[in-house]
Coordinates of C-alpha atoms in Angstrom, one line a residue:
Chain E
M19 CA -39.0 5.3 18.1
S20 CA -37.6 7.4 21.7
D21 CA -37.3 4.4 23.6
S22 CA -34.5 3.8 21.3
V23 CA -30.6 4.3 21.2
T24 CA -29.6 5.7 17.6
V25 CA -26.7 3.6 16.1
L26 CA -24.8 5.3 13.8
I27 CA -23.7 2.6 10.8
P28 CA -20.0 3.9 9.0
T29 CA -20.1 4.4 5.5
A30 CA -18.0 1.0 5.1
L31 CA -20.7 -1.1 6.8
R32 CA -24.1 0.1 5.5
P33 CA -24.1 -2.8 2.8
Q34 CA -24.5 -5.1 5.8
V35 CA -27.2 -3.3 7.0
G36 CA -29.4 -2.2 3.9
D37 CA -27.8 0.4 3.2
Q38 CA -29.1 2.5 6.3
E39 CA -27.0 5.0 7.7
Q40 CA -28.6 4.8 11.2
I41 CA -30.8 2.3 12.9
S42 CA -32.5 2.8 16.2
V43 CA -32.3 -0.1 18.3
P44 CA -33.8 -0.8 21.9
G45 CA -31.4 -1.9 25.0
D46 CA -29.9 -1.4 28.0
S47 CA -26.2 -1.9 27.3
V48 CA -24.1 -1.8 24.4
K49 CA -24.0 -5.6 24.3
Q50 CA -27.6 -5.9 24.0
V51 CA -28.1 -3.5 21.5
L52 CA -24.9 -4.4 19.2
A53 CA -26.8 -8.3 20.0
T54 CA -30.0 -7.1 18.4
L55 CA -28.4 -5.6 15.3
N56 CA -26.6 -8.7 15.3
T57 CA -29.6 -10.8 15.0
Q58 CA -30.8 -8.8 12.3
F59 CA -28.3 -8.4 10.2
P60 CA -25.5 -11.2 10.5
D61 CA -22.9 -10.2 8.0
F62 CA -22.7 -6.5 10.0
G63 CA -22.0 -8.8 12.9
K64 CA -19.7 -10.3 11.7
R65 CA -17.5 -7.6 10.8
L66 CA -17.8 -6.1 14.5
F67 CA -17.3 -9.3 16.3
K68 CA -14.1 -11.8 16.4
G69 CA -15.7 -13.9 18.9
D70 CA -19.4 -13.9 20.6
D71 CA -18.2 -11.0 23.3
E72 CA -15.2 -9.2 21.4
L73 CA -15.3 -6.6 18.9
N74 CA -12.3 -6.7 16.8
R75 CA -9.8 -4.6 17.5
F76 CA -9.9 -1.9 14.6
I77 CA -13.4 -0.7 15.2
N78 CA -14.4 1.5 18.0
V79 CA -17.7 1.3 19.5
Y80 CA -18.5 5.3 21.4
V81 CA -21.2 6.0 23.3
N82 CA -22.0 9.8 23.3
D83 CA -18.4 10.1 22.6
E84 CA -17.1 8.4 24.7
D85 CA -15.0 4.9 24.2
I86 CA -16.6 2.3 25.1
R87 CA -13.2 0.3 26.3
F88 CA -12.8 2.9 28.7
M89 CA -16.2 2.5 30.6
D90 CA -17.8 -1.1 31.1
N91 CA -16.5 -2.4 27.4
L92 CA -19.9 -4.2 25.8
D93 CA -21.6 -3.9 29.4
T94 CA -21.0 0.1 29.2
P95 CA -24.8 1.0 30.0
V96 CA -27.1 3.2 27.5
K97 CA -30.3 4.9 27.6
P98 CA -32.7 6.0 25.5
G99 CA -31.7 9.0 23.5
D100 CA -27.8 7.6 23.4
E101 CA -25.8 7.5 20.3
L102 CA -23.8 4.6 19.3
S103 CA -20.9 5.5 17.0
I104 CA -19.3 2.5 15.3
V105 CA -16.0 3.7 14.2
P106 CA -13.3 1.5 11.9
A107 CA -9.9 2.9 11.0
I108 CA -9.9 5.2 8.1
A109 CA -6.9 3.9 5.5
G110 CA -7.6 5.9 3.0
G111 CA -5.5 9.1 2.0
Chain F
M186 CA 10.7 43.3 10.5
P187 CA 13.3 40.9 8.4
H188 CA 12.2 41.4 4.9
D189 CA 12.0 37.6 4.2
L190 CA 9.2 37.5 6.9
D191 CA 7.2 40.2 4.7
R192 CA 5.3 37.8 2.8
Y193 CA 3.6 36.0 6.0
H194 CA 1.9 39.3 7.5
R195 CA -1.1 38.0 7.4
Q196 CA -0.4 35.0 9.3
M197 CA 1.6 36.9 11.8
L198 CA -1.1 39.0 12.3
L199 CA -2.7 35.7 14.0
P200 CA -3.2 35.2 17.8
G201 CA -0.3 32.9 18.6
F202 CA 1.7 33.8 15.8
G203 CA 3.6 36.8 15.6
E204 CA 7.0 37.5 13.8
Q205 CA 8.2 35.2 16.8
G206 CA 6.3 31.9 15.7
Q207 CA 7.0 32.9 11.7
Q208 CA 10.2 32.3 13.1
K209 CA 10.0 29.0 15.0
L210 CA 8.1 27.9 11.3
A211 CA 11.2 28.9 9.5
D212 CA 13.4 26.8 11.7
A213 CA 11.1 24.3 11.4
T214 CA 11.7 21.0 9.8
A215 CA 8.0 18.8 8.4
F216 CA 8.5 15.3 7.1
V217 CA 5.3 14.7 4.9
V218 CA 4.9 10.7 4.8
G219 CA 3.2 10.2 1.3
C220 CA 2.3 12.9 -1.1
G221 CA -1.0 11.9 -2.8
A222 CA -4.5 13.5 -1.9
L223 CA -3.6 14.6 1.4
G224 CA 0.3 14.5 1.2
T225 CA 0.1 17.1 -1.6
V226 CA -2.2 19.1 0.0
I227 CA -0.4 19.4 3.2
A228 CA 3.0 20.4 1.6
N229 CA 1.6 22.7 0.0
M230 CA -0.2 24.4 2.7
L231 CA 2.9 24.0 4.9
A232 CA 5.3 25.5 2.0
R233 CA 2.9 28.7 1.5
A234 CA 3.0 29.0 5.7
G235 CA 6.6 29.3 5.2
V236 CA 7.2 26.0 7.1
G237 CA 11.5 26.9 6.4
H238 CA 12.2 22.6 5.1
L239 CA 9.9 19.8 3.8
I240 CA 11.3 16.4 3.0
I241 CA 8.3 14.8 1.1
A242 CA 8.5 11.0 0.4
D243 CA 6.8 9.0 -2.0
R244 CA 7.1 5.9 -4.1
D245 CA 4.6 6.6 -6.3
F246 CA 4.1 8.1 -10.0
I247 CA 1.3 10.4 -11.2
E248 CA -1.4 9.3 -12.7
L249 CA -4.3 10.8 -14.4
T250 CA -7.0 9.6 -11.7
N251 CA -4.8 11.5 -9.5
L252 CA -5.9 14.8 -10.8
Q253 CA -9.5 15.0 -9.3
R254 CA -8.0 15.8 -5.8
Q255 CA -4.2 16.1 -5.6
V256 CA -3.6 19.7 -5.9
L257 CA 0.1 19.6 -6.7
F258 CA 0.1 17.9 -10.0
D259 CA -0.8 18.7 -13.0
E260 CA -1.2 17.1 -16.8
T261 CA 2.4 17.5 -18.1
D262 CA 3.5 15.6 -14.5
V263 CA 1.3 13.0 -15.9
R264 CA 2.9 12.9 -19.4
D265 CA 6.5 13.0 -18.1
G266 CA 5.8 10.4 -15.6
I267 CA 7.1 12.5 -12.9
P268 CA 7.8 10.9 -9.2
K269 CA 5.1 12.5 -6.7
A270 CA 7.6 13.4 -4.7
E271 CA 9.5 15.1 -7.2
A272 CA 6.8 17.0 -9.0
A273 CA 6.1 18.0 -5.6
K274 CA 9.3 19.4 -5.1
R275 CA 9.6 21.2 -8.4
K276 CA 5.9 22.6 -7.7
L277 CA 6.6 23.8 -4.4
A278 CA 9.7 25.7 -5.6
T279 CA 7.7 28.0 -7.6
I280 CA 5.4 28.5 -5.4
N281 CA 8.0 29.4 -2.3
S282 CA 11.4 29.7 -2.8
Q283 CA 11.9 30.5 0.5
V284 CA 11.5 26.5 1.7
R285 CA 13.8 23.9 1.2
V286 CA 12.4 20.8 0.3
D287 CA 13.9 17.0 0.0
A288 CA 12.4 14.6 -2.4
I289 CA 12.5 11.2 -1.8
V290 CA 11.2 8.4 -4.2
D291 CA 11.3 5.6 -2.3
D292 CA 9.1 2.7 -0.6
I293 CA 9.1 3.9 3.5
N294 CA 9.5 0.4 5.0
H295 CA 10.8 -0.8 8.5
K296 CA 14.3 -1.2 7.4
N297 CA 14.9 2.4 5.8
I298 CA 12.5 5.4 8.2
E299 CA 14.7 5.8 10.6
Q300 CA 17.4 6.8 8.3
L301 CA 14.8 8.6 5.8
I302 CA 13.5 10.6 8.7
R303 CA 16.9 12.4 8.9
A304 CA 17.0 13.4 5.5
G305 CA 18.8 16.3 4.1
D306 CA 21.3 16.7 6.9
T307 CA 18.6 17.1 9.7
D308 CA 18.6 15.8 13.2
I309 CA 15.0 14.4 13.9
P310 CA 12.0 16.7 12.4
D311 CA 10.2 18.5 14.1
I312 CA 6.7 17.1 13.1
L313 CA 5.9 14.0 11.3
I314 CA 2.7 14.6 9.2
D315 CA 0.7 11.4 7.4
G316 CA -0.5 11.6 3.7
V317 CA -0.2 7.6 3.2
D318 CA -3.1 5.4 2.4
N319 CA -2.4 2.2 4.4
F320 CA -2.1 1.5 8.1
E321 CA 0.9 -0.7 7.7
T322 CA 3.1 2.6 7.2
R323 CA 0.8 4.6 9.8
F324 CA 1.7 2.1 12.4
L325 CA 4.9 2.4 11.3
V326 CA 5.3 6.2 11.4
N327 CA 3.3 6.1 15.3
D328 CA 6.2 4.1 16.3
V329 CA 9.0 6.3 15.2
A330 CA 6.7 9.1 16.3
V331 CA 6.7 7.4 20.3
K332 CA 10.3 6.3 20.4
H333 CA 11.9 9.5 18.9
A334 CA 9.0 11.6 20.7
I335 CA 8.2 13.4 17.8
P336 CA 4.6 15.2 17.3
Y337 CA 2.6 13.0 14.2
I338 CA -0.7 14.3 12.9
Y339 CA -2.7 11.4 11.7
G340 CA -5.4 12.0 8.9
G341 CA -7.5 9.2 7.1
A342 CA -10.0 9.7 3.9
V343 CA -11.7 7.6 1.5
G344 CA -15.6 8.0 0.0
T345 CA -16.6 10.8 1.7
V346 CA -15.5 10.3 5.3
G347 CA -12.2 11.4 7.1
M348 CA -10.9 11.2 10.1
S349 CA -7.6 12.9 11.7
Y350 CA -5.8 13.3 15.3
A351 CA -2.7 14.8 16.6
I352 CA -0.5 12.8 18.0
L353 CA 1.9 14.8 21.1
P354 CA 3.7 11.6 22.2
H355 CA 4.7 11.3 26.3
A356 CA 8.5 11.6 27.2
I357 CA 10.9 8.8 26.5
P358 CA 11.6 7.2 29.9
G359 CA 14.5 8.4 31.3
A360 CA 15.2 11.1 28.6
T361 CA 16.8 14.1 30.7
N362 CA 14.0 16.5 28.8
T363 CA 10.5 16.7 29.0
P364 CA 8.9 17.2 25.6
P365 CA 7.4 21.2 25.6
W366 CA 3.9 19.8 24.6
Q367 CA 3.7 17.5 28.0
T368 CA 5.2 20.6 30.3
A369 CA 1.8 22.4 28.5
G370 CA -0.4 19.2 29.8
A371 CA -1.0 18.7 25.9
A372 CA 0.6 15.2 25.4
T373 CA -2.0 12.5 23.9
P374 CA -1.9 8.9 23.6
C375 CA -1.2 7.1 20.6
L376 CA -2.4 5.5 17.2
R377 CA -2.6 2.1 18.7
C378 CA -3.8 3.5 21.6
I379 CA -6.8 4.0 19.9
F380 CA -7.0 1.5 17.0
E381 CA -5.0 -1.6 18.6
Q382 CA -4.7 -3.2 15.0
A383 CA -4.7 -1.9 11.7
P384 CA -7.8 -3.1 9.5
P385 CA -7.0 -6.5 8.1
P386 CA -6.5 -6.8 4.1
G387 CA -9.6 -6.3 2.2
M388 CA -11.7 -5.1 4.8
N389 CA -12.1 -1.9 4.5
P390 CA -12.6 0.0 1.1
T391 CA -9.8 1.7 -0.3
C392 CA -9.9 5.2 -2.5
D393 CA -9.6 3.5 -5.8
T394 CA -12.3 0.5 -5.2
A395 CA -15.1 2.7 -3.2
G396 CA -14.3 6.2 -4.8
V397 CA -13.1 9.7 -2.9
L398 CA -14.6 12.9 -2.5
G399 CA -11.8 15.5 -3.8
P400 CA -13.5 18.2 -0.7
V401 CA -13.4 15.4 2.2
V402 CA -9.5 14.8 1.8
S403 CA -8.7 18.5 1.2
I404 CA -10.7 19.2 5.0
I405 CA -9.0 16.6 6.6
A406 CA -5.5 17.6 5.2
N407 CA -5.8 21.2 6.1
Y408 CA -6.8 20.5 9.5
Q409 CA -3.7 18.4 10.3
V410 CA -2.1 20.9 8.7
N411 CA -3.9 23.5 11.1
E412 CA -2.9 21.2 14.1
A413 CA 0.8 21.0 12.7
L414 CA 0.9 25.1 12.7
K415 CA -0.3 25.1 16.6
V416 CA 2.7 22.3 17.5
L417 CA 5.4 24.2 14.8
T418 CA 4.7 27.9 16.7
G419 CA 4.4 26.0 19.9
N420 CA 0.5 26.3 20.3
Y421 CA 0.3 23.2 22.2
D422 CA -2.8 23.8 24.5
A423 CA -4.5 24.7 21.2
V424 CA -3.9 21.3 19.8
C425 CA -7.2 19.7 19.7
P426 CA -7.4 16.4 22.1
T427 CA -10.2 14.8 20.4
M428 CA -10.3 12.6 17.1
L429 CA -12.5 14.5 14.4
S430 CA -14.5 12.3 12.4
I431 CA -16.4 13.9 9.3
D432 CA -18.9 12.7 6.5
T433 CA -18.7 15.8 4.5
W434 CA -21.9 14.1 2.1
Q435 CA -24.3 13.0 5.1
N436 CA -23.5 16.1 7.1
T437 CA -21.9 14.6 10.1
Y438 CA -18.7 16.1 12.2
K439 CA -18.0 14.1 15.5
Q440 CA -15.4 14.8 18.0
F441 CA -14.6 11.8 19.8
K442 CA -12.8 11.9 22.9
V443 CA -9.9 9.6 23.2
R444 CA -7.2 11.4 26.0
R445 CA -8.2 8.4 28.6
A446 CA -6.8 6.3 26.6
Y447 CA -3.3 6.6 27.3
D448 CA -4.1 6.3 31.2
V449 CA -6.1 3.2 30.7
A450 CA -4.9 1.1 28.2
E451 CA -2.3 -0.8 28.3
C452 CA -0.4 0.2 24.6
P453 CA 2.1 -1.7 23.5
C454 CA 3.7 1.0 21.7
C455 CA 3.2 4.0 24.4
K456 CA 3.3 1.9 27.4
Q457 CA 5.4 -0.8 26.8
R458 CA 7.6 0.8 24.4
S459 CA 7.4 -2.2 22.0
F460 CA 8.0 -0.9 18.7
E461 CA 6.9 -4.1 16.6
H462 CA 5.6 -2.3 13.6
L463 CA 9.5 -0.4 13.8
D464 CA 11.0 -3.9 14.4
G465 CA 9.5 -5.5 11.1
K466 CA 7.1 -7.9 13.1
W467 CA 4.0 -7.0 11.0
S468 CA 5.4 -5.6 7.8
S469 CA 4.5 -7.3 4.5
A470 CA 7.3 -8.5 2.0
T471 CA 7.8 -8.8 -1.1
T472 CA 9.5 -11.4 -3.5
T473 CA 10.0 -10.4 -7.3
L474 CA 8.7 -14.0 -8.6
C475 CA 11.9 -14.7 -10.8
G476 CA 11.1 -14.9 -14.9
R477 CA 7.2 -14.8 -14.2
N478 CA 7.2 -10.2 -14.5
A479 CA 5.6 -11.1 -11.0
V480 CA 5.6 -10.3 -7.4
Q481 CA 4.5 -11.9 -4.5
L482 CA 3.8 -9.9 -1.3
S483 CA 3.2 -11.5 1.6
Q484 CA 1.1 -10.1 4.0
Q485 CA 1.8 -9.5 8.2
P486 CA 1.8 -12.4 9.8
A487 CA -1.0 -13.6 10.6
D488 CA -2.0 -12.2 14.1
P489 CA -3.6 -14.7 16.0
A490 CA -5.8 -12.0 17.7
N491 CA -6.9 -10.8 13.9
R492 CA -7.0 -14.0 12.0
R493 CA -9.5 -14.1 9.8
K494 CA -10.1 -15.8 6.3
L495 CA -10.5 -12.6 3.7
D496 CA -13.9 -12.1 2.1
F497 CA -13.5 -13.3 -1.4
D498 CA -17.1 -12.5 -2.0
E499 CA -16.9 -9.0 -0.7
I500 CA -13.7 -8.5 -2.9
A501 CA -14.9 -9.6 -6.0
N502 CA -17.9 -7.2 -5.4
R503 CA -15.4 -3.9 -5.3
L504 CA -13.5 -5.1 -8.1
K505 CA -15.4 -6.2 -10.7
A506 CA -15.8 -2.4 -11.9
H507 CA -12.0 -2.7 -12.8
G508 CA -12.0 -5.9 -15.0
Q509 CA -13.1 -9.8 -14.8
V510 CA -13.0 -11.1 -11.7
T511 CA -13.1 -14.9 -11.0
A512 CA -12.9 -16.7 -7.4
N513 CA -13.0 -20.1 -6.0
K514 CA -12.9 -20.7 -1.8
F515 CA -8.7 -21.2 -2.3
M516 CA -8.2 -17.8 -4.5
L517 CA -9.4 -14.8 -5.8
R518 CA -8.7 -13.8 -9.4
A519 CA -8.9 -10.3 -10.6
D520 CA -7.9 -8.6 -14.3
I521 CA -6.9 -4.6 -13.2
K522 CA -6.3 -2.0 -15.4
D523 CA -3.9 0.5 -13.9
N524 CA -3.0 3.7 -15.3
G525 CA -2.8 2.3 -18.8
T526 CA -1.2 -0.9 -17.4
D527 CA -2.7 -5.2 -17.3
Y528 CA -2.1 -6.1 -14.0
E529 CA -3.3 -10.1 -12.7
L530 CA -3.9 -9.7 -9.1
T531 CA -4.5 -13.3 -7.4
L532 CA -5.1 -13.6 -4.0
F533 CA -4.9 -16.2 -1.2
T534 CA -7.4 -16.5 1.7
D535 CA -4.5 -15.5 4.2
G536 CA -4.1 -12.0 2.6
R537 CA -1.0 -13.3 0.4
A538 CA -1.0 -11.8 -3.3
I539 CA 0.7 -12.3 -6.6
V540 CA 0.8 -9.0 -8.9
K541 CA 1.6 -10.3 -12.4
G542 CA 2.7 -7.6 -14.7
T543 CA 5.1 -6.3 -13.0
K544 CA 9.2 -7.2 -11.1
E545 CA 8.9 -4.3 -9.7
P546 CA 7.9 -4.6 -5.3
N547 CA 7.1 -1.1 -5.1
T548 CA 4.3 -1.4 -8.2
A549 CA 3.1 -4.5 -6.6
K550 CA 2.7 -2.8 -3.3
N551 CA 0.5 0.1 -4.8
I552 CA -1.9 -2.5 -6.7
Y553 CA -2.1 -4.2 -3.3
A554 CA -2.9 -1.0 -1.4
K555 CA -5.0 0.6 -4.2
Y556 CA -7.3 -2.3 -5.0
I557 CA -7.2 -4.5 -2.1
G558 CA -6.6 -2.0 1.3
A559 CA -4.5 -2.6 4.4

């Protein structure tokens, strides 16, 4: 969908979204996009959020490679064609 | 050209190296924290590059399933039951006899890390390089890096994904010397500026539950060495200021911008200089259970900001490939065969665990890190 944001799903969370690597989601803000995903895939939302409006602090969200914490957090605006990356800390080694 | 630098001729031809850069490597001490998949590649390449002094710390022994990706070890090491750090030291001596290697076979924790980094009569090392498999140790190393202004190269890999990032800490407040990387305008946010908290136990897959692709670990480890060589030769402006994130199976390569994190975030570590991990605030505790051939692991005190019950369904799903798993709403019990030894892992919803089948705290911590993750 050209009017959507592309959400890149990390490997660790793919089982919660039917093993999809990326999902096209419409929305004007990060909050809207993630809320849509949360409705569609509640297990995914449970991993991402620790409250209604707060992300878990071991997961970062980037819009076009910029950390949303240093923009407007969940209110960061997005436009069609943007790429939203969900990036959990990687522990292995 | 001094004779002992001859072997590095092809490296000295590179821009930013020369004889001067090579001599800096020869005079440098690197502390490799953990000697598994990342650590063996890191130690191997640092020794070949001519870093004069390596300190390698690891608490573990070599298993047959390590050989797929842990490049310094072979079947003889498995058969002889050699600890990883010691086996690495022996192998590196045959690769480059000019390099001094100190092996530390010990668990690294908040009580000993500041002594261990000074192993072998060195002052503090010139760089800390991450080869560990858990965030408890990573945040500990990050605390040490920021407290003493030592560069720290983070790396992590699991499955087919990996991540790396070079931390060049900002100056210690009140210190007379500004670190040369800061003078060069290359200081970067610390690991806690980027990831405020460690993932809770059981949240993420581990190499032992999700598997790990040899090349992705090797790529990340070599990337860490790449950044370390820039730091150790004084080429600070060449150090990558972004965080690398790759999935070599899905062909994604990304560089996330993180520089603003230091300016904007109120990081407890590098802004407030509160070294909570080094102070033991979040460390796990082990207790050998008398007469039971078992060790209890009390997980980090639940951070109110991060408190959640473990997802037993998901953990059971991951562990079922290793043996029988049963769970109820209070606890999960799994039979695990690890390196030929049978263990019974009992896990409680708050992350506390009892590992039956050993009296050794380090073995129990290993089992926990490998199968539950932290």
